[in-house]
Coordinates of C-alpha atoms in Angstrom, one line a residue:
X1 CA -36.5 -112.8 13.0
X2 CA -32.5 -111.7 14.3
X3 CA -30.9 -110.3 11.3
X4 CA -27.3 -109.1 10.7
X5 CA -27.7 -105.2 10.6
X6 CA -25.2 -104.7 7.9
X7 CA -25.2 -100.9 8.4
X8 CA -23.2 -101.8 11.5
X9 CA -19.7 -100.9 11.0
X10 CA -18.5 -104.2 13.1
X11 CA -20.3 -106.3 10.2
X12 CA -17.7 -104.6 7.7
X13 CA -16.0 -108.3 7.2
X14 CA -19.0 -110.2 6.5
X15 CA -20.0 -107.1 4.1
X16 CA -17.1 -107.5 2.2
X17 CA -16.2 -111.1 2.1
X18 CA -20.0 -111.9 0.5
X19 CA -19.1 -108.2 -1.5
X20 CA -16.8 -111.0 -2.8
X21 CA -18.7 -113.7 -3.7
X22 CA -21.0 -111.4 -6.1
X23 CA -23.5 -110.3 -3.5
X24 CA -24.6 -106.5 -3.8
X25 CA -25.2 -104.8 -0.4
X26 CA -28.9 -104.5 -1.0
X27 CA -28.9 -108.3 -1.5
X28 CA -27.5 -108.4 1.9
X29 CA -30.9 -106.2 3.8
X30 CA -33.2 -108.8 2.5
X31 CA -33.6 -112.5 4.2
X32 CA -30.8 -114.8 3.4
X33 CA -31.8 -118.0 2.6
X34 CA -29.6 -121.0 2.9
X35 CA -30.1 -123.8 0.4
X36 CA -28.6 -126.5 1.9
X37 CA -27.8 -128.9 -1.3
X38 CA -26.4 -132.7 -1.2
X39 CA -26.3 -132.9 -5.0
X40 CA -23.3 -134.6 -6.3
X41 CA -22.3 -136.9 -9.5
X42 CA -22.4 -140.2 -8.0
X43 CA -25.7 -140.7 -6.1
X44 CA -28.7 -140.7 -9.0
X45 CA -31.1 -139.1 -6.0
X46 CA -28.9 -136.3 -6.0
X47 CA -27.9 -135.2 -9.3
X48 CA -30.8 -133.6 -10.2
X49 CA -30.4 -131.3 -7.5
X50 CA -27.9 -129.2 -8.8
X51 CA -30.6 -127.9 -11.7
X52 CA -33.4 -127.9 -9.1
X53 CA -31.8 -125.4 -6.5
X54 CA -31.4 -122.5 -10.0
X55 CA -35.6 -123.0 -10.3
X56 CA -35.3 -122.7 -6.1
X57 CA -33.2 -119.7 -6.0
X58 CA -35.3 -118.2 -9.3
X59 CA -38.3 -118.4 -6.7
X60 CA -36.1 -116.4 -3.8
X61 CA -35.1 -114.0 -5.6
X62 CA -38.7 -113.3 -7.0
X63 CA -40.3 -113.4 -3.4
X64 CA -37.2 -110.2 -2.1
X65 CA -34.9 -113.0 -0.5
X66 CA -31.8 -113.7 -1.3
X67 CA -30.2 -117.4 -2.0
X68 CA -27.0 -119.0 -0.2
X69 CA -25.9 -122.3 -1.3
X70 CA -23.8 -124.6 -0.1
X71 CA -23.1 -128.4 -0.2
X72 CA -23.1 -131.4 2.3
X73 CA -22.0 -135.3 1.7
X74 CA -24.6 -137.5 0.3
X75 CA -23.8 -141.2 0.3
X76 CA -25.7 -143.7 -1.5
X77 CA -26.3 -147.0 0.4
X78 CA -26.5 -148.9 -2.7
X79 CA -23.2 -147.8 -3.4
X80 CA -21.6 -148.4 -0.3
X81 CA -22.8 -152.1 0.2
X82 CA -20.3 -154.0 2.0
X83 CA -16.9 -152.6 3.6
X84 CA -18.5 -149.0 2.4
X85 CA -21.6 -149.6 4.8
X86 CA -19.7 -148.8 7.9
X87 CA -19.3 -145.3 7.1
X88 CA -23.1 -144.6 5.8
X89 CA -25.0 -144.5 9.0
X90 CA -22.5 -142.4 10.8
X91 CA -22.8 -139.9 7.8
X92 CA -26.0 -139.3 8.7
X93 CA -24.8 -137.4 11.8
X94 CA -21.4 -136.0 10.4
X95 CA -24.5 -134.4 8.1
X96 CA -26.5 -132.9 10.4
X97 CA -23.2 -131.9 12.6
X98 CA -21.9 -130.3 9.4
X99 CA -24.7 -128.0 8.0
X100 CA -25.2 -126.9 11.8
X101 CA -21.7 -126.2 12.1
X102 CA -22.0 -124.4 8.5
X103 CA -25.5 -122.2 9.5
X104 CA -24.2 -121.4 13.0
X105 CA -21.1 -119.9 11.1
X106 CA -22.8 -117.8 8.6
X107 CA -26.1 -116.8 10.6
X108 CA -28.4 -117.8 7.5
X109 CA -32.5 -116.2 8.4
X110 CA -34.1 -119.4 6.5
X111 CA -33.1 -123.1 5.3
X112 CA -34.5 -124.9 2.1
X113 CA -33.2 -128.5 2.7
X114 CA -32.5 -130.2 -1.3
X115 CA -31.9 -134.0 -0.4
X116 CA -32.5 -137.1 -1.0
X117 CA -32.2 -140.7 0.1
X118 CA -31.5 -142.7 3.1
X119 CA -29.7 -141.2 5.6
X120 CA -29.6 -137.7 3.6
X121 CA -33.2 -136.9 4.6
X122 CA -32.9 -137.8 8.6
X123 CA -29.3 -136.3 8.9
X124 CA -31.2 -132.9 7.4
X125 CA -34.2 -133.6 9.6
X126 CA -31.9 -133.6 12.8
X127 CA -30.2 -130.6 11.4
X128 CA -33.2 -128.8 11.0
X129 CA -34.3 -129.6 14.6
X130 CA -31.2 -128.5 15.9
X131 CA -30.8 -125.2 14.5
X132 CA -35.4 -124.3 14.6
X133 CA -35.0 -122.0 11.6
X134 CA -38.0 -121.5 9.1
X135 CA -37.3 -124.4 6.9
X136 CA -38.8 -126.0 4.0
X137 CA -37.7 -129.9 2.4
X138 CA -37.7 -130.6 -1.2
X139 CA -36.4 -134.0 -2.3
X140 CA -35.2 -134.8 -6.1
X141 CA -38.5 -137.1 -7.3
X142 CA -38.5 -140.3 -8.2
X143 CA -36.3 -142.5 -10.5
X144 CA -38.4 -143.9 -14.4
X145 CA -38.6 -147.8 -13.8
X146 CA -37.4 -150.2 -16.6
X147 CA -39.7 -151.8 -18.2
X148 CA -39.3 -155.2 -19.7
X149 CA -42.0 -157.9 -20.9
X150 CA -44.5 -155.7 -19.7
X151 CA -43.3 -155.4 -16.1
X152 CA -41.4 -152.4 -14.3
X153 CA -38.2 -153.4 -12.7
X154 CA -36.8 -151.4 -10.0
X155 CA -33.6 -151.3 -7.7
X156 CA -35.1 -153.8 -5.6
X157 CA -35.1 -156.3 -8.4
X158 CA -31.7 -155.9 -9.1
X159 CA -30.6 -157.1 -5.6
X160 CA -32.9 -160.0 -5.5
X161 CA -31.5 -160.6 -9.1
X162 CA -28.4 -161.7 -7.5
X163 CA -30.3 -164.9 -5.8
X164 CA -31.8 -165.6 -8.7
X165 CA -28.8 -165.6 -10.6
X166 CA -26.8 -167.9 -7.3
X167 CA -30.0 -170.5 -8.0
X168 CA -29.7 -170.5 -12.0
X169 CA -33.2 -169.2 -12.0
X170 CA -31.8 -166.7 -14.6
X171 CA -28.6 -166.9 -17.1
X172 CA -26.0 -164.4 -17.0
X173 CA -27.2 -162.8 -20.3
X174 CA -30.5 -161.3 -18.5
X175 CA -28.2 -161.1 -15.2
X176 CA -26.4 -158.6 -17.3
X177 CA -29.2 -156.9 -19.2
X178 CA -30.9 -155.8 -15.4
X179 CA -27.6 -155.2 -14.0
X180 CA -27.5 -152.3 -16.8
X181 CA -30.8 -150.6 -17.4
X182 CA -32.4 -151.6 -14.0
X183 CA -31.5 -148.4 -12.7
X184 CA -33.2 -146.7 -15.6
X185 CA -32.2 -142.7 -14.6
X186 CA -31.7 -140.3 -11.3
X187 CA -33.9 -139.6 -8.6
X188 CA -34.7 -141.9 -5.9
X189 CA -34.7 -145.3 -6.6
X190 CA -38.3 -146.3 -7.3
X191 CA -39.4 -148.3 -4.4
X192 CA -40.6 -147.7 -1.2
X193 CA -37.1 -148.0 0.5
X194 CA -36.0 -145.7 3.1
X195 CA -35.2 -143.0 1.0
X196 CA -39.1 -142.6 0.1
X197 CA -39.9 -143.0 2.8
X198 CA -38.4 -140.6 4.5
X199 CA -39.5 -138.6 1.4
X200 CA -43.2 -139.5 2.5
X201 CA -42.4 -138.4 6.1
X202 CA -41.5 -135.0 4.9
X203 CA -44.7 -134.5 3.3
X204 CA -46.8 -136.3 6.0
X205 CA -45.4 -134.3 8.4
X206 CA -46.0 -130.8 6.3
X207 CA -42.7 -129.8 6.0
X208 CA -42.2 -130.4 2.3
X209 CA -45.1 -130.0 -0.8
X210 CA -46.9 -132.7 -1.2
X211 CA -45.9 -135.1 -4.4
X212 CA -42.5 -134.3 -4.0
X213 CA -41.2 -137.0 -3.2
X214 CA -43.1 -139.4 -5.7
X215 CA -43.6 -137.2 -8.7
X216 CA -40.5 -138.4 -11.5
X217 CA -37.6 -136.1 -10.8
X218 CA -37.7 -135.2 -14.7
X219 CA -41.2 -133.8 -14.4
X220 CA -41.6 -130.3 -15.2
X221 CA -44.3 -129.9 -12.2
X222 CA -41.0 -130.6 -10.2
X223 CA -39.2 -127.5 -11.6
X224 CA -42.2 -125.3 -10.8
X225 CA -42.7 -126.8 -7.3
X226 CA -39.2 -125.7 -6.5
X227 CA -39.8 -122.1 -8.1
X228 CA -43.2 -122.1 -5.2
X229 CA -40.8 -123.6 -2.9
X230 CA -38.2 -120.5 -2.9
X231 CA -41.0 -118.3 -2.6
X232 CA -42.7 -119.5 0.2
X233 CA -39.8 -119.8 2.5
X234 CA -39.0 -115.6 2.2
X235 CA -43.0 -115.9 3.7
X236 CA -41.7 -117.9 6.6
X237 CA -38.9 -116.0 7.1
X238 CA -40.4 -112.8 7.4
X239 CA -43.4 -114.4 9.5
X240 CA -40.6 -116.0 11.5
X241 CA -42.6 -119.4 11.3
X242 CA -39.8 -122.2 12.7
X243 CA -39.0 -125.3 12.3
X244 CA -40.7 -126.5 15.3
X245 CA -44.1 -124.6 14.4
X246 CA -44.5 -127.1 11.7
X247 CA -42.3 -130.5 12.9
X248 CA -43.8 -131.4 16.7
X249 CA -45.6 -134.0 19.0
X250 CA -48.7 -133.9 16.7
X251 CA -46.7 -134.2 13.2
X252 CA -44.3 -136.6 14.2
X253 CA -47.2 -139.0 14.6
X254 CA -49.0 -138.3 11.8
X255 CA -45.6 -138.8 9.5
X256 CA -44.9 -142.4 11.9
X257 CA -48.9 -143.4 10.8
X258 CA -48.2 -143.1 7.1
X259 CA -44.8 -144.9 7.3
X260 CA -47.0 -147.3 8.6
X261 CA -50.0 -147.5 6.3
X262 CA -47.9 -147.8 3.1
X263 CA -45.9 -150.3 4.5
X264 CA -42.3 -148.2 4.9
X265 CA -39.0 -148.7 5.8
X266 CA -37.8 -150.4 9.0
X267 CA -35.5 -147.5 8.9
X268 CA -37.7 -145.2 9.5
X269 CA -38.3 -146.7 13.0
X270 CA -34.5 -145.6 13.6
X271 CA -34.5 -142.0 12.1
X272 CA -37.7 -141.2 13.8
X273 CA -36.1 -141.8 17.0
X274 CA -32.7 -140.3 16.5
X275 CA -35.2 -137.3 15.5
X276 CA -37.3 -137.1 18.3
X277 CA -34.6 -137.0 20.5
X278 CA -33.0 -134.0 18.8
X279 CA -36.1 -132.5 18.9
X280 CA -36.4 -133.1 23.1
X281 CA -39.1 -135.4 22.8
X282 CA -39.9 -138.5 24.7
X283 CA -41.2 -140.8 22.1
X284 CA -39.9 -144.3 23.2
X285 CA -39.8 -147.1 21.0
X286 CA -43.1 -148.8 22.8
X287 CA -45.1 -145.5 22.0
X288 CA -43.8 -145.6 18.4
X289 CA -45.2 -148.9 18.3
X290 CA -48.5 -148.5 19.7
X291 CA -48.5 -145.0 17.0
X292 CA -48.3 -147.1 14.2
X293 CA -50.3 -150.0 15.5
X294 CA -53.0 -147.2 15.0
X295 CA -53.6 -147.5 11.5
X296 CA -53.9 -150.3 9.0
X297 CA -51.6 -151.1 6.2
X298 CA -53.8 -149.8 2.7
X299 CA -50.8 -149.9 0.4
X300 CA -47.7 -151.6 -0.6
X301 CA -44.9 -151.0 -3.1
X302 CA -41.9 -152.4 -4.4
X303 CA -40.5 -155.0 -3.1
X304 CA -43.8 -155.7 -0.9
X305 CA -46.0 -156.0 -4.0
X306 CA -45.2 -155.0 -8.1
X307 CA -46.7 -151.6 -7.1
X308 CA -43.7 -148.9 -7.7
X309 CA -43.1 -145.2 -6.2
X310 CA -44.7 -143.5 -10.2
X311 CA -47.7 -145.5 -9.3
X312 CA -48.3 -144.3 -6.3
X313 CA -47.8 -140.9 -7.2
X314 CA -50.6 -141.8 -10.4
X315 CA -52.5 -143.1 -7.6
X316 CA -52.5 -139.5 -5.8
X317 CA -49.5 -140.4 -3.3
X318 CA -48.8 -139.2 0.5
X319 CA -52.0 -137.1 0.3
X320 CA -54.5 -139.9 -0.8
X321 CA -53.4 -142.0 1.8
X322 CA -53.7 -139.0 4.4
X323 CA -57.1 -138.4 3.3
X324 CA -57.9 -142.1 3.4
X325 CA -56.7 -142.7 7.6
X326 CA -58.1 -139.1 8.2
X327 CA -59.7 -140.7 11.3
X328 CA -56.7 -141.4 12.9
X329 CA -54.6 -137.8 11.9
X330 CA -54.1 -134.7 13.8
X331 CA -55.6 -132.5 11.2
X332 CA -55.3 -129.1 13.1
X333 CA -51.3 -129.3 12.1
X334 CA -49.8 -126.5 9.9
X335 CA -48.1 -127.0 6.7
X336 CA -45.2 -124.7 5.1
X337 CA -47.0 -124.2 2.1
X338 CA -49.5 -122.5 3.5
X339 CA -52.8 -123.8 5.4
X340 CA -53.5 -126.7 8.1
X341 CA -53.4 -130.5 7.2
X342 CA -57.3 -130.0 7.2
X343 CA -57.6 -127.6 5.0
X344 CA -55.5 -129.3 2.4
X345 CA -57.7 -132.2 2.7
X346 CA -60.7 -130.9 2.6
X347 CA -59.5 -129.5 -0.7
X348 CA -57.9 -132.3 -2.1
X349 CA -59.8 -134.2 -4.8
X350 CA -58.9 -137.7 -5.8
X351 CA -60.1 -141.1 -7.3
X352 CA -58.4 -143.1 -5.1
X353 CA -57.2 -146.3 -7.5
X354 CA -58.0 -149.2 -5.1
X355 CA -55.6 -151.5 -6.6
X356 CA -52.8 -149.4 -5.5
X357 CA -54.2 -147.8 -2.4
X358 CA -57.0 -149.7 -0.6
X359 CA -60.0 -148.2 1.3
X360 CA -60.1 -148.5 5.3
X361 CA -62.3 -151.4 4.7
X362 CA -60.3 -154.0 2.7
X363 CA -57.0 -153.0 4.8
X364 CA -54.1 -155.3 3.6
X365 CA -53.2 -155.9 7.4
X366 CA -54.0 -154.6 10.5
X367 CA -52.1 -152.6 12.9
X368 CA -49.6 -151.1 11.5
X369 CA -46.8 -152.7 8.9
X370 CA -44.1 -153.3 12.0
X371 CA -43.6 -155.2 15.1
X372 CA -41.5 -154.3 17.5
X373 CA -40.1 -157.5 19.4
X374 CA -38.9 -157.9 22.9
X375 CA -37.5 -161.1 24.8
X376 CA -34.3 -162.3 26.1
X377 CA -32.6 -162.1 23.0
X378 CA -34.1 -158.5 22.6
X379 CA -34.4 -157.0 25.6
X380 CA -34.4 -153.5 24.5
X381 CA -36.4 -154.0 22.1
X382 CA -35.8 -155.5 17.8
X383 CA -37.8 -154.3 14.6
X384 CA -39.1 -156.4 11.4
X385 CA -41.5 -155.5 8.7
X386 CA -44.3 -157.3 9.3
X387 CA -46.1 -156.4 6.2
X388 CA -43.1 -157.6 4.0
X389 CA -43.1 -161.2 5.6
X390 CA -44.8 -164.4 4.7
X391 CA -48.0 -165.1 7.0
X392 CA -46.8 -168.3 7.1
X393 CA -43.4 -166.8 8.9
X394 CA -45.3 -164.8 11.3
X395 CA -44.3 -167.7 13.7
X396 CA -41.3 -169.2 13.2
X397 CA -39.3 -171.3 15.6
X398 CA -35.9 -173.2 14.1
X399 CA -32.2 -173.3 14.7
X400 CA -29.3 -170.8 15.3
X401 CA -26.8 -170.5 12.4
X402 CA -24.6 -168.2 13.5
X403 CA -21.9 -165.7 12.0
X404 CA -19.7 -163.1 13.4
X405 CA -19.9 -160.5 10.3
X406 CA -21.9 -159.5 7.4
X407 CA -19.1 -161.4 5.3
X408 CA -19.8 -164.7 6.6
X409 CA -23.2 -164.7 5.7
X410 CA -22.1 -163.9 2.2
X411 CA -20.0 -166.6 1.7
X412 CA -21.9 -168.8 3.4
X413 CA -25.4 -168.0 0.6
X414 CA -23.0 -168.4 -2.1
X415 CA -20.9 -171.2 -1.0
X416 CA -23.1 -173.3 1.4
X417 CA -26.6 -175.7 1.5
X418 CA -29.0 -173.5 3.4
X419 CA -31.2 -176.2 5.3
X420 CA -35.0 -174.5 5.1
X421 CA -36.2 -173.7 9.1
X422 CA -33.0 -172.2 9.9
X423 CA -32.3 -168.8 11.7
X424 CA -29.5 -167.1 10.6
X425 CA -28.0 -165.4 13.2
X426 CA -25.9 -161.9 11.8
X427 CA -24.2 -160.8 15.2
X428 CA -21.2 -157.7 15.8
X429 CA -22.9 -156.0 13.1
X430 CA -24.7 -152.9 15.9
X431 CA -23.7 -149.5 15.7
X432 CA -20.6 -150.0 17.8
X433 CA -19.8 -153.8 16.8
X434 CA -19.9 -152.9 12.9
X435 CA -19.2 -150.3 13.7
X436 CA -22.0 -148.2 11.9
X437 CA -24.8 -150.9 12.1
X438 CA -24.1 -152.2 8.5
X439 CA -27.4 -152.5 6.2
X440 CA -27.3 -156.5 5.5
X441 CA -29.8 -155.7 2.4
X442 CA -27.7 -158.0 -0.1
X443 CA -27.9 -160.8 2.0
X444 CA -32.0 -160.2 3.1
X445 CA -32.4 -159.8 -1.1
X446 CA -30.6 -162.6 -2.5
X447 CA -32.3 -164.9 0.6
X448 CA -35.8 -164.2 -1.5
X449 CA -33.7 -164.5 -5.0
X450 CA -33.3 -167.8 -3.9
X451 CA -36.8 -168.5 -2.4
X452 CA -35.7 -169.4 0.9
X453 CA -37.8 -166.4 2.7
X454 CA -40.6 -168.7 3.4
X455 CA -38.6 -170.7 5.3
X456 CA -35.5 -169.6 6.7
X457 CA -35.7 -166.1 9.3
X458 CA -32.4 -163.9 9.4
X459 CA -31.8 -161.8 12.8
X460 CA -29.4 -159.5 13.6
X461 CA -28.1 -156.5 15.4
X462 CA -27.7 -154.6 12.3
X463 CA -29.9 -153.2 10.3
X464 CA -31.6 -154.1 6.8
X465 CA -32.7 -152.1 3.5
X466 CA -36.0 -150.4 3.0
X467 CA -36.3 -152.9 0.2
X468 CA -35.8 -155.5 2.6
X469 CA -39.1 -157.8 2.6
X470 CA -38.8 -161.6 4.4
X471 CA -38.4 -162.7 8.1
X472 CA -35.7 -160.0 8.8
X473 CA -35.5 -159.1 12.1
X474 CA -32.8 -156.2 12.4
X475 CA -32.0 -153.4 15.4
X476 CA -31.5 -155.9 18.1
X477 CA -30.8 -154.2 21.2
X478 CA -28.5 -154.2 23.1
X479 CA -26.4 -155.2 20.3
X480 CA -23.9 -157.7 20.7
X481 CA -20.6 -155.7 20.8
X482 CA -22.5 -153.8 24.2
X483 CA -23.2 -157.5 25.5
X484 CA -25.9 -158.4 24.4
X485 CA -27.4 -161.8 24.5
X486 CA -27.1 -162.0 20.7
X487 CA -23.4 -162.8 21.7
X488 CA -24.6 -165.7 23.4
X489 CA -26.0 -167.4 20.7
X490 CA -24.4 -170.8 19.2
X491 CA -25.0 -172.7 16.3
X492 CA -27.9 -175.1 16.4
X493 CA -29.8 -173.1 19.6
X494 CA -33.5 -172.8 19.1
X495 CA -34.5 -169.3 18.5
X496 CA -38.6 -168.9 18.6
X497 CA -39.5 -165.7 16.6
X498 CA -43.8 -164.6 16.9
X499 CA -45.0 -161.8 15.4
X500 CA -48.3 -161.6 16.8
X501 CA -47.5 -162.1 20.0
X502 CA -44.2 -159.6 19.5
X503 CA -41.4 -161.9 21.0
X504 CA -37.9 -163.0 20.2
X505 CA -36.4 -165.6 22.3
X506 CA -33.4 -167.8 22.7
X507 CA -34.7 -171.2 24.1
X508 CA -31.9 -171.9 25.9
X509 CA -32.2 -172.5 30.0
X510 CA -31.0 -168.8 31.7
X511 CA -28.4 -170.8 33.8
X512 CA -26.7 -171.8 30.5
X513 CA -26.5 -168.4 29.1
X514 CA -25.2 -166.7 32.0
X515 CA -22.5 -169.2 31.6
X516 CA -21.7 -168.5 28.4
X517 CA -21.6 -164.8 29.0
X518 CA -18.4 -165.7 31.3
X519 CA -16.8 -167.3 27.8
X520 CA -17.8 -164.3 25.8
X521 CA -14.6 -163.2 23.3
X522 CA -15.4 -160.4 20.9
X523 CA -14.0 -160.4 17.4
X524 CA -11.0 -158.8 16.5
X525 CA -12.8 -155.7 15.1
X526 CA -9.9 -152.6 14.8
X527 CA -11.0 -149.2 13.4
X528 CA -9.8 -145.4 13.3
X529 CA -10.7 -142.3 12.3
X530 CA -14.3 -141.4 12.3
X531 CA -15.2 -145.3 13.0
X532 CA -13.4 -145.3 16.0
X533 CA -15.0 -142.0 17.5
X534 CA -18.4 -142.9 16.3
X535 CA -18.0 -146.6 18.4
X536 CA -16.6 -144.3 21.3
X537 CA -19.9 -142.2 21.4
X538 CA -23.0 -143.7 19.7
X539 CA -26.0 -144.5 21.1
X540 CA -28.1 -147.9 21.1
X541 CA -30.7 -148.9 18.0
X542 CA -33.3 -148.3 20.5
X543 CA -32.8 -144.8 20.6
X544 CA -32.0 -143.9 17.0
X545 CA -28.4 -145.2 17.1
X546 CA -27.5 -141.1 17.9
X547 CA -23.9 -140.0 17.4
X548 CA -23.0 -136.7 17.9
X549 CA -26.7 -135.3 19.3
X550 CA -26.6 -137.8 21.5
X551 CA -28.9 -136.7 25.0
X552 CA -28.3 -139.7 27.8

């Protein structure tokens, strides 16, 4: 471990200016640990972060370290539906841009990473690649579900709630009543969207405790898991144990084969790529593929079944599921609290509840919960979640309707006769087109409100919600804007979508489409500041959709 020697006289600045700030100079020999905090007031996953980092630093300064925390953005995509959705995913890199920037500056020893949600989590995770400090995760827990008429509603309900209400399946009074208490407290919303997913991920991977990320957020076994947490990362600093001790090859696979068995986020396909390519490796989208074709899906949570995140932590959560697809694990990896992946298994003891997680041999599908698409509409290569679609959808062939921008779509589900067999066709929406591949998760929701995702597909170059469940085929690549053939596409072309057999294509003879690339016209699609740069330098879906770490 390279520490400031503060006894230097050239180190007289730094001396003083923390001298400042309350530290005492013998605060400043021991390791200082930066605790990189996203809480703020208006994301629910992140305000209970501002008590959890006291408990965090209350464990630092027990263990001889000393605490050092500062603050980074923390969107919520829920929030920022809409206009607000160009600027998420490009957060996710301004994120891990910013607490590099922020560590490089102050030369911190350690990192304990407080975050939460969608693109919170992977921004920290490329961070933490980046800078290969000892580093520990600790997310927020999860949110309490409402409970009505003996039923648990989560966010997820809320947003199909919207189709519901569109078809008069509902009346305004209940549309009202969910619209307030659906989102019963903070922490993460409580289903398996991307933001616990990614949770999972952290503790799949062994880089964060395990239950943290599906243990309520007001539990008081959270508040003692953060004390454990601030000690354990004054071990790792003085062992010098890095980042990349803990988060490689072997890791990265077993944290893409839980996403996979418990059915997560589509997401999660695009922050494990932008990740691995921070972290140098070559993971392409074809080996992610055939690494979570590996296991079978043994559980599924809201929206993919009435299962939500508090009963899969009741049900023994990330850990139960790693001890039931063993088999398939690298077991030898290291976890940073303490011990291999093995070990802790070995240890852990269970009753696995088989209504919420199933054994190996009554899997709820096969291969893995995604497919990965190619054909000449994706030629690089498109994502859907397999396990949140209809069988009866796996094969789907109908025609093109076709809009320009997330808005269209809208108006069109509120305004327009939807004929069932259609494929609606979301194009300019990638992360240059959007720009900031827009998550179309209001339209994907209030297409099941309204019971049309057993016959109508939705396709696009954008991207869709971990809540997302129906024929949604998102990340098509190249998108659009880059000229690809989704800009080809008119209304009332035959789009053939097959799930088993992992295509997407555009019936429509090649000589006709290279035709119609001549007649391409782009929407008008202006934008400045930070949209503009990010359209200027990002990367394609295929890759992770990388801004500012960008490799090729």
């Amino acid at each position: 471990m390279v520490r400031r020697n503060i006894n230097d006289m050239t180190e007289a600045y730094y001396v003083g200016l923390m001298s400042s700030v309350g530290y005492r100079k013998k605060d400043l020999e021991k390791p200082v640990i930066g605790i990189v905090n996203s809480w703020n007031d208006v994301n629910p996953g992140h305000k209970p972060l501002a008590q959890l980092a006291g408990y965090v630093k209350e464990g630092i300064w027990a263990a001889g370290g000393t605490p050092a925390e500062f603050n980074v953005p923390a969107p919520c995509d829920g929030m920022a539906q809409g206009k607000g959705m160009h600027y998420v995913l490009p957060q996710r890199d301004l994120i891990a841009a910013s607490i590099e920037a922020m560590v490089e500056a102050h030369g911190f020893d350690a990192l304990i990473f407080l975050g939460s949600c969608d693109k919170i989590i992977p921004g920290m995770l490329m961070a933490a690649a980046r800078l290969d400090l000892p580093t520990i995760f600790l997310t927020a827990g999860a949110m309490l579900p409402y409970r009505e008429a003996e039923r648990a509603y989560v966010t997820s309900d809320l947003k199909e709630a919207i189709g519901k209400r569109r078809s008069e399946e509902i009346d305004e009074q209940t549309f009202d009543r969910w619209r307030i208490n659906t989102c019963a407290s903070a922490g993460t919303c409580s289903m398996y969207g991307t933001a616990n997913t990614m949770g999972a991920f952290l503790e799949a991977t062994g880089i964060a405790p395990f239950g943290s990320s599906t243990m309520l957020f007001c539990a008081a076994a959270k508040s003692r898991q953060a004390r454990d947490v601030g000690e354990q990362i004054v071990r790792l600093a003085q062992e010098g144990k890095n980042f990349s001790y803990f988060l490689n090859e072997a890791s990265l696979a077993n944290g893409i084969r839980l996403i996979s068995a418990t059915g997560g986020s589509t997401n999660a396909v695009l922050h494990t790529m932008a990740l691995a390519q921070v972290m140098g490796s070559a993971l392409t989208l074809e080996q992610f593929d055939l690494i979570q074709a590996s296991v079978p899906v043994i559980a599924k949570f809201k929206p993919s079944s009435e299962m939500n995140i508090n009963d899969f932590h009741q049900a023994g959560g990330v850990a139960a599921v790693l001890s039931a697809i063993r088999d398939s694990l690298d077991l030898k990896v290291p976890l940073v609290m303490g011990g291999t992946l093995e070990e802790y298994l070995h240890n852990f003891r269970n009753t696995i509840n088989c209504k919420v997680i199933r054994p190996l041999s009554e899997p709820l599908h096969e291969g893995g919960c995604f497919s990965i698409l190619k054909g000449n509409l994706a030629p690089r290569g498109a994502v859907v979640k397999k396990s949140g679609v209809e069988p009866k959808m796996y094969r789907h062939k109908g025609p093109a309707v076709v809009f320009d921008s997330e808005e269209e779509v809208r108006d069109y589900l509120l305004h327009k006769k939807i004929e069932p067999g259609s494929v609606l066709v979301i194009r300019y929406e990638g992360p240059k087109g959007g720009p900031g591949m827009r998550e179309l998760s209001i339209p994907a929701a209030m297409l099941v409100g309204m019971g049309l995702h057993t016959s109508v597909a939705m396709i696009t170059d954008g991207r869709f919600s971990g809540a997302t469940r129906g024929p949604c085929v998102g990340h098509i690549a190249p998108e659009a804007w880059d000229g690809g053939p989704l800009a080809l596409v008119k209304d009332g072309d035959l789009i053939e979508i097959n799930l088993d057999e992992k295509k997407l294509e555009l019936l429509v003879p090649s000589e006709e489409l290279e035709q119609r690339r001549k007649e391409v016209k782009k929407p008008r699609r202006d934008c400045k500041g930070v949209l503009s740069a990010y359209r200027s330098g990002v990367g394609g879906a295929e890759k992770g959709a990388v801004w500012l770490y960008r490799q090729d």
